[in-house]
mmCIF file of C-alpha atoms in Angstrom:
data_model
loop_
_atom_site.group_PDB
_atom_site.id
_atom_site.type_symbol
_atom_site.label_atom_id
_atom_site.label_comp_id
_atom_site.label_asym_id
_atom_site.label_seq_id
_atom_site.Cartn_x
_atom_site.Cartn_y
_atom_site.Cartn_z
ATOM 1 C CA UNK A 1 1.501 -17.543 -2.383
ATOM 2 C CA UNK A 2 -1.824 -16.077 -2.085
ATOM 3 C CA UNK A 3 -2.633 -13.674 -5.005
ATOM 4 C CA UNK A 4 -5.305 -10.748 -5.058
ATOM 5 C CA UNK A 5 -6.692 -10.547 -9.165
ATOM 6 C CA UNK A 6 -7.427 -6.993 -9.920
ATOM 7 C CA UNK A 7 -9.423 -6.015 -13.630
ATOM 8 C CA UNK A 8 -9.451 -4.004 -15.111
ATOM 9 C CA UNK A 9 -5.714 -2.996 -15.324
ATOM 10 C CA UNK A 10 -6.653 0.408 -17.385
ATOM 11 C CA UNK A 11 -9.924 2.053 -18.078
ATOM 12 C CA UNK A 12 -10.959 5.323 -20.018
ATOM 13 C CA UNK A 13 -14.553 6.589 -19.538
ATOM 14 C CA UNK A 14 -16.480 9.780 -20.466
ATOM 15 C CA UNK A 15 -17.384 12.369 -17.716
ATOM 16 C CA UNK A 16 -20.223 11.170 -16.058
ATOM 17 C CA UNK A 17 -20.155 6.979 -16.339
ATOM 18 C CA UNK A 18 -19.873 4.695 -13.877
ATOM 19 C CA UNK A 19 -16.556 2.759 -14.036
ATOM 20 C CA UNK A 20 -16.238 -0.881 -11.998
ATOM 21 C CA UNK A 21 -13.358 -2.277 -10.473
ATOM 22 C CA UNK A 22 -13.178 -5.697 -9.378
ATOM 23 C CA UNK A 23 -10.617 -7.476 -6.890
ATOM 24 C CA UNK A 24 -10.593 -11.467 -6.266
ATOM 25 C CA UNK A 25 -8.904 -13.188 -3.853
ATOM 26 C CA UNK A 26 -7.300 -16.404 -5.825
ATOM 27 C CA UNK A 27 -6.649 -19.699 -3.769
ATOM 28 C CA UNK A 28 -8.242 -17.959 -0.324
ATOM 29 C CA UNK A 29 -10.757 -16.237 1.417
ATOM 30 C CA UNK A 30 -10.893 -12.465 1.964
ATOM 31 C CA UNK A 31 -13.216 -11.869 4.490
ATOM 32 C CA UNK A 32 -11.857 -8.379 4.557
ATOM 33 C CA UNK A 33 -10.624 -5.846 1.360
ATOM 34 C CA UNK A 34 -9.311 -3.102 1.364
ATOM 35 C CA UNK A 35 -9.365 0.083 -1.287
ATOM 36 C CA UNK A 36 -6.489 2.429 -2.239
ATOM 37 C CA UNK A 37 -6.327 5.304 -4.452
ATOM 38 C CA UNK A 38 -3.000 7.028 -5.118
ATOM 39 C CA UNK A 39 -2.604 10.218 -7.169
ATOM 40 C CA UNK A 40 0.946 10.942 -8.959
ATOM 41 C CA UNK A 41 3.682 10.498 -6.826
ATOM 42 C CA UNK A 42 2.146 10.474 -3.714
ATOM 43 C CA UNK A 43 1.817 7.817 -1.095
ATOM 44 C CA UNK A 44 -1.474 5.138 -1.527
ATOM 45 C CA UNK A 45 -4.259 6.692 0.871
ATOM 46 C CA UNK A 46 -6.943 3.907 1.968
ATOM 47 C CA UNK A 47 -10.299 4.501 0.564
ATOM 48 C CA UNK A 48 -12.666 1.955 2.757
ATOM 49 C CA UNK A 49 -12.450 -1.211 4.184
ATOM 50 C CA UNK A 50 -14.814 -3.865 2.719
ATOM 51 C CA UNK A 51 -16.296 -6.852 4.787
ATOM 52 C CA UNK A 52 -17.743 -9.577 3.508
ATOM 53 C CA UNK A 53 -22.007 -9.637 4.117
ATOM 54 C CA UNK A 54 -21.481 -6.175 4.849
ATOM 55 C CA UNK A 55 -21.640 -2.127 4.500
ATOM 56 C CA UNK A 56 -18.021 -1.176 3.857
ATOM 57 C CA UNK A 57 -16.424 1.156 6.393
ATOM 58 C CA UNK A 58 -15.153 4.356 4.392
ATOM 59 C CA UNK A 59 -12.054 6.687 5.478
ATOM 60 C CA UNK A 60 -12.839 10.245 6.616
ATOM 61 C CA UNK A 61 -13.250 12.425 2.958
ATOM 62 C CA UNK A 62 -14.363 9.822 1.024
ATOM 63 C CA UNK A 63 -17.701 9.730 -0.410
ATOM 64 C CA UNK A 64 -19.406 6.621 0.210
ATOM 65 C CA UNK A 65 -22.032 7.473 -2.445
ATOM 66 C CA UNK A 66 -19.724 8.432 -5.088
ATOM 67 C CA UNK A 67 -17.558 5.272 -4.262
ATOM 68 C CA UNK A 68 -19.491 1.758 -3.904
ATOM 69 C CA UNK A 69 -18.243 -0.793 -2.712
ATOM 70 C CA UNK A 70 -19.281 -4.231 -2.614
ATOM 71 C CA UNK A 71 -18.324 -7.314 -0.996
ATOM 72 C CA UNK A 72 -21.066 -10.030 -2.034
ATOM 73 C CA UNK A 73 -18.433 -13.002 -1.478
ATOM 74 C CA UNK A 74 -15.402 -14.150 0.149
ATOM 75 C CA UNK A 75 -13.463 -13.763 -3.316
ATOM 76 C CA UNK A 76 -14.826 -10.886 -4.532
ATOM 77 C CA UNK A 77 -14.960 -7.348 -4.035
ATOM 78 C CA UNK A 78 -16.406 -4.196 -6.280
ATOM 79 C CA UNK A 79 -15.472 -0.705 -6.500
ATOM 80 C CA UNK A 80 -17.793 1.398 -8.395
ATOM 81 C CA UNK A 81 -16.770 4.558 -9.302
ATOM 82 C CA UNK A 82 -20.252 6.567 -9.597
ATOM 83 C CA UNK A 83 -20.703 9.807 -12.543
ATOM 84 C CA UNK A 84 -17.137 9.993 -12.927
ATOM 85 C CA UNK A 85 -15.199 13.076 -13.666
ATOM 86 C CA UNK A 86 -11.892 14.179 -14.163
ATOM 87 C CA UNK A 87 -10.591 14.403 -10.766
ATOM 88 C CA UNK A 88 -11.340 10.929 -9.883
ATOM 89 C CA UNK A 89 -8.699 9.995 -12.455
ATOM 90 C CA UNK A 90 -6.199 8.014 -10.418
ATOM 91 C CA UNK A 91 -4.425 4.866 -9.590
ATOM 92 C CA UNK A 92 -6.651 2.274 -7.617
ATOM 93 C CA UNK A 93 -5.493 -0.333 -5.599
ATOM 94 C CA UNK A 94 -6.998 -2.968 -3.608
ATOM 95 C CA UNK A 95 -5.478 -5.582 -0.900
ATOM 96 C CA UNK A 96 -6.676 -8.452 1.067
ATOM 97 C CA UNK A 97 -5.553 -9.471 3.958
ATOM 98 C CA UNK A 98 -3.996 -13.126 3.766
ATOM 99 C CA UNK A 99 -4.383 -15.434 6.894
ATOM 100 C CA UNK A 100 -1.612 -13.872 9.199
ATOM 101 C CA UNK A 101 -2.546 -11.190 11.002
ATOM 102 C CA UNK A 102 0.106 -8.675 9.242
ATOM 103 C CA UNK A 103 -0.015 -10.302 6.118
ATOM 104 C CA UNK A 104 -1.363 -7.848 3.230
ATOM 105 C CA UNK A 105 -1.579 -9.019 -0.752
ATOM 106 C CA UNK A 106 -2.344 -6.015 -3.271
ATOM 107 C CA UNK A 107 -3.569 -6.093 -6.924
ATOM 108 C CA UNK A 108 -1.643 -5.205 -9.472
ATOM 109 C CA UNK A 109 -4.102 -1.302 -9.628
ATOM 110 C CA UNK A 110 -6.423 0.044 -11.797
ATOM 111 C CA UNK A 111 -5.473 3.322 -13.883
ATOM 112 C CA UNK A 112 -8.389 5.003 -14.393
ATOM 113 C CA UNK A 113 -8.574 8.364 -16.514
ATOM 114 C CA UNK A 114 -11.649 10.108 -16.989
ATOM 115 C CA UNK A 115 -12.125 12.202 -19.823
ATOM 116 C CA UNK B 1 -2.097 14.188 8.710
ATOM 117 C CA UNK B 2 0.642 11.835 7.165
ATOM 118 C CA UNK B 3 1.653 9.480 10.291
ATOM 119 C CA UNK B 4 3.934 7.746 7.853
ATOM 120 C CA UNK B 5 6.261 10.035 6.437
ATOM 121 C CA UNK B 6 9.654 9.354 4.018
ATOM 122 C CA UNK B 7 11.390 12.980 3.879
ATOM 123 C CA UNK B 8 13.405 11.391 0.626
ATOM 124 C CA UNK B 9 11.457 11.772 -2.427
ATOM 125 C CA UNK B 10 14.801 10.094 -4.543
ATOM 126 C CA UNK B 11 17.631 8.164 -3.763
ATOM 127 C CA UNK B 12 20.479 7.550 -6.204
ATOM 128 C CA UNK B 13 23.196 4.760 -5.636
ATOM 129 C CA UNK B 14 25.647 2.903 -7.459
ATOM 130 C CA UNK B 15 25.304 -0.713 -7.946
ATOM 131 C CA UNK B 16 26.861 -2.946 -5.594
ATOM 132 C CA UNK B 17 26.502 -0.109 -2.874
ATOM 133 C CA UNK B 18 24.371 -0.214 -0.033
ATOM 134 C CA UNK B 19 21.165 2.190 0.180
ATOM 135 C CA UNK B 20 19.541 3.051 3.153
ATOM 136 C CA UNK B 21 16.125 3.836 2.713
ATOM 137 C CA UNK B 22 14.856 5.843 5.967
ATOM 138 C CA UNK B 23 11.086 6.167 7.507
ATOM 139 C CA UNK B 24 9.490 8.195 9.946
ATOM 140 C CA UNK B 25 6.293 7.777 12.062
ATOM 141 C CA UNK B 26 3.939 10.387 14.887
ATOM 142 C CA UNK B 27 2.131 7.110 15.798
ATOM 143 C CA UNK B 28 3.387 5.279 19.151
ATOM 144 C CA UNK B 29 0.266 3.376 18.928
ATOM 145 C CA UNK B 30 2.228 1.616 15.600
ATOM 146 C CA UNK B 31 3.094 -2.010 16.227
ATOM 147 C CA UNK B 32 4.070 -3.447 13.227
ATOM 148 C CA UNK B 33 6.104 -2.196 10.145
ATOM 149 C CA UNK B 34 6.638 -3.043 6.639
ATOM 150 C CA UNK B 35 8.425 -2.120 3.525
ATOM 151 C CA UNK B 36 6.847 -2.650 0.111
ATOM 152 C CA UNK B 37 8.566 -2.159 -3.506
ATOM 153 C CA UNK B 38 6.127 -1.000 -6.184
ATOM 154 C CA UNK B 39 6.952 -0.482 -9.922
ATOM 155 C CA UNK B 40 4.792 1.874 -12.280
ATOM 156 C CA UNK B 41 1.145 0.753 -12.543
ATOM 157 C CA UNK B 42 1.116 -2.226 -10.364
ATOM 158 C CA UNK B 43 0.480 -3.189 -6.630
ATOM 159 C CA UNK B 44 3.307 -3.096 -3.972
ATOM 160 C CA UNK B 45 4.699 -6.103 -3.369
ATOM 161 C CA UNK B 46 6.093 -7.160 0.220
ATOM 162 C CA UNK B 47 9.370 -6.599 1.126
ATOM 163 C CA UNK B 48 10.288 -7.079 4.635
ATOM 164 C CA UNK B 49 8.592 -6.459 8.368
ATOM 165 C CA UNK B 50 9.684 -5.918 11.841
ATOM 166 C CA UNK B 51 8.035 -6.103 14.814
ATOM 167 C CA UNK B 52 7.979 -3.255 17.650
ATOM 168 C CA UNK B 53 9.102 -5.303 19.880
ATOM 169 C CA UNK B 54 12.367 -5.614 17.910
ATOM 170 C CA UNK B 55 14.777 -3.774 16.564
ATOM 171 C CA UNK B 56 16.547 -5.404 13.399
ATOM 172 C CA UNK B 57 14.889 -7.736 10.975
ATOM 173 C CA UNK B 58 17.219 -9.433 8.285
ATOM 174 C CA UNK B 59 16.542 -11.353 5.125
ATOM 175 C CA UNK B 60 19.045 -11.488 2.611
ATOM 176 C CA UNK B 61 20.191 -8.190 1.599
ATOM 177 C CA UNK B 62 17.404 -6.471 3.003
ATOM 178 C CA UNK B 63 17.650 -5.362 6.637
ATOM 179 C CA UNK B 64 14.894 -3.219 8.590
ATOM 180 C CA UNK B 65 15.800 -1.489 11.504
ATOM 181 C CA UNK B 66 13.792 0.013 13.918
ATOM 182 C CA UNK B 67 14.008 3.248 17.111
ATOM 183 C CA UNK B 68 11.331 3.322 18.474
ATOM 184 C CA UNK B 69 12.365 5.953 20.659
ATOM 185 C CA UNK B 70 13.383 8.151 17.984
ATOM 186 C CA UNK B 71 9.965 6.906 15.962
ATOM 187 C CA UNK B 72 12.216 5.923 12.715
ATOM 188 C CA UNK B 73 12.854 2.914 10.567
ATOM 189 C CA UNK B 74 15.193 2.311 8.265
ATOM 190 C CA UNK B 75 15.561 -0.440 5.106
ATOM 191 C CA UNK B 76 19.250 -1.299 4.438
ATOM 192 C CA UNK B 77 19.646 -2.912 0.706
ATOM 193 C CA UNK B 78 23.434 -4.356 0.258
ATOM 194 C CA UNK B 79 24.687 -5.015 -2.352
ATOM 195 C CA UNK B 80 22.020 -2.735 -4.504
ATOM 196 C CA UNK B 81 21.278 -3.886 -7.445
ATOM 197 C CA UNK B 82 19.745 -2.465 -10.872
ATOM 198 C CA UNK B 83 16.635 -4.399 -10.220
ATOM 199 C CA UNK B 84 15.925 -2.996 -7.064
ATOM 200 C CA UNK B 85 15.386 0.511 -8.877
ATOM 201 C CA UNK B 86 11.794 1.335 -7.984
ATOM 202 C CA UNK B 87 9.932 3.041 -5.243
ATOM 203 C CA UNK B 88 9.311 1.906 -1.895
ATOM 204 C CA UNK B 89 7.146 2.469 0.720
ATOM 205 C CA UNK B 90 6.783 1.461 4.476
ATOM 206 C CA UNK B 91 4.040 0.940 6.235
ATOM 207 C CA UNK B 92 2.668 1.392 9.323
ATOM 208 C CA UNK B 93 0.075 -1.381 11.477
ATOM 209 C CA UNK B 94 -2.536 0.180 13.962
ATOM 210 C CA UNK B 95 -4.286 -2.731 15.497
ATOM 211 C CA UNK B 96 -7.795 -0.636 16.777
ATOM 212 C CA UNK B 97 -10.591 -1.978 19.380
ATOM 213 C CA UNK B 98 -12.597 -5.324 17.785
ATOM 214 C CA UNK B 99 -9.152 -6.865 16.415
ATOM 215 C CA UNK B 100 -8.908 -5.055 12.852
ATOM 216 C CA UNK B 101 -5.682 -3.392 11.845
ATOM 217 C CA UNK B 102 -4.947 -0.432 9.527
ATOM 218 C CA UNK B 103 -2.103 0.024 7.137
ATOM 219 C CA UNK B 104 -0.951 3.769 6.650
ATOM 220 C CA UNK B 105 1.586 4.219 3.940
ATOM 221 C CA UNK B 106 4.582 6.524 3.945
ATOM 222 C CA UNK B 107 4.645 8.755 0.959
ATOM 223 C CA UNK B 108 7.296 6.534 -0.686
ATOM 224 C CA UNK B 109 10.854 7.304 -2.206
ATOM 225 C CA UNK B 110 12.018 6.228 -5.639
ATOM 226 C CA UNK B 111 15.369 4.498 -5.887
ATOM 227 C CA UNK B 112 17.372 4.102 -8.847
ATOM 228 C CA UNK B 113 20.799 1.701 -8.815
ATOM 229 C CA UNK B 114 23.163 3.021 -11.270
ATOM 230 C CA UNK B 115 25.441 0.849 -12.897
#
């Protein structure tokens, strides 16, 4: 079955660096990506949409300069976490969409703790 | 605004046992469901979907039923199992003007099969 890669699985950074996440799309296309962060025990909230060739769409609250995203290829998207600080410490997840209309394949997440 | 909401944080059950796992939505404009599994840092994994247009989707010992009338959905493992402890989530499909579709998660409810 279609599989979404996801690296890193765990990151630590200082306060103030810029942390990437990246998300492939093995065996298929993803024209379209999407980004998840989920805090502790809470439900996975959707960050932005990524399209291919494009400017990602973000959700309402989320700060498209803080969070870049980048979609230079039908395999491959980027999250960037800009100047990190503590309360971006969280789980991140992304998911393409996989042919079917209602078909979505996640990554295995990124844990990222800022320190 | 959660759209997606699971009112059970926990569920307990003994193995062999069914558990119902049970979903609520605000959303009539929802046309698509899904349950997802997800274990401790990694991605959910897909479970089982139903349609709005129907109201019972089996396969195996997982069975989704949907009310639409009453907004609610419900996942039906039997017989549990020990490996089925983890948390789940359903989802929730919005298909908006241009042909995209959104996922919303429910905040999610942690099962654990007791021997």
């Amino acid at each position: 079955g279609a599989v979404v890669s996801q690296h890193p699985s765990r990151v630590i950074c200082k306060s103030g660096t810029s942390v990437k996440i990246e998300c492939r799309s093995l065996d298929f296309q993803a024209t379209t990506m999407f980004w998840y962060r989920q805090f502790p025990k809470q439900s996975l909230m959707l960050m932005a949409t990524s399209n291919e060739g494009s400017k990602a769409t973000y959700e309402q609250g989320v700060e498209k300069d803080k969070f870049l995203i980048n979609h230079a290829s039908l395999t491959l998207s980027t999250l960037t976490v800009t100047s990190a600080h503590p309360e971006d410490s969280s789980f991140y997840i992304c998911s393409a969409r996989t042919g079917t209309v209602y078909g979505y394949t996640f990554g295995s997440g990124t844990r990222l703790t800022v320190v | 605004d959660q759209q997606v909401k699971q009112n059970s944080p926990s569920l307990s059950v003994q193995e062999g046992r069914i558990s119902i796992l049970n979903c609520d939505y605000t959303n009539s404009m929802f046309d698509y469901f899904l349950w997802y599994k997800k274990y401790p840092a990694e991605g959910p994994t897909f479970l089982i979907s139903i349609s709005s247009i129907k109201d019972k989707n089996e396969d195996g010992r997982f069975t989704v039923f949907l009310n639409k009338s009453a907004k609610h959905l419900s996942l039906h493992i039997v017989p549990s199992q020990p490996g089925d402890s983890a948390v789940y989530f359903c989802a929730a499909i919005f298909r908006y003007t241009g042909g995209g579709n959104k996922l919303t998660f429910g905040t999610g409810t942690q099962l654990k099969v007791e021997l």
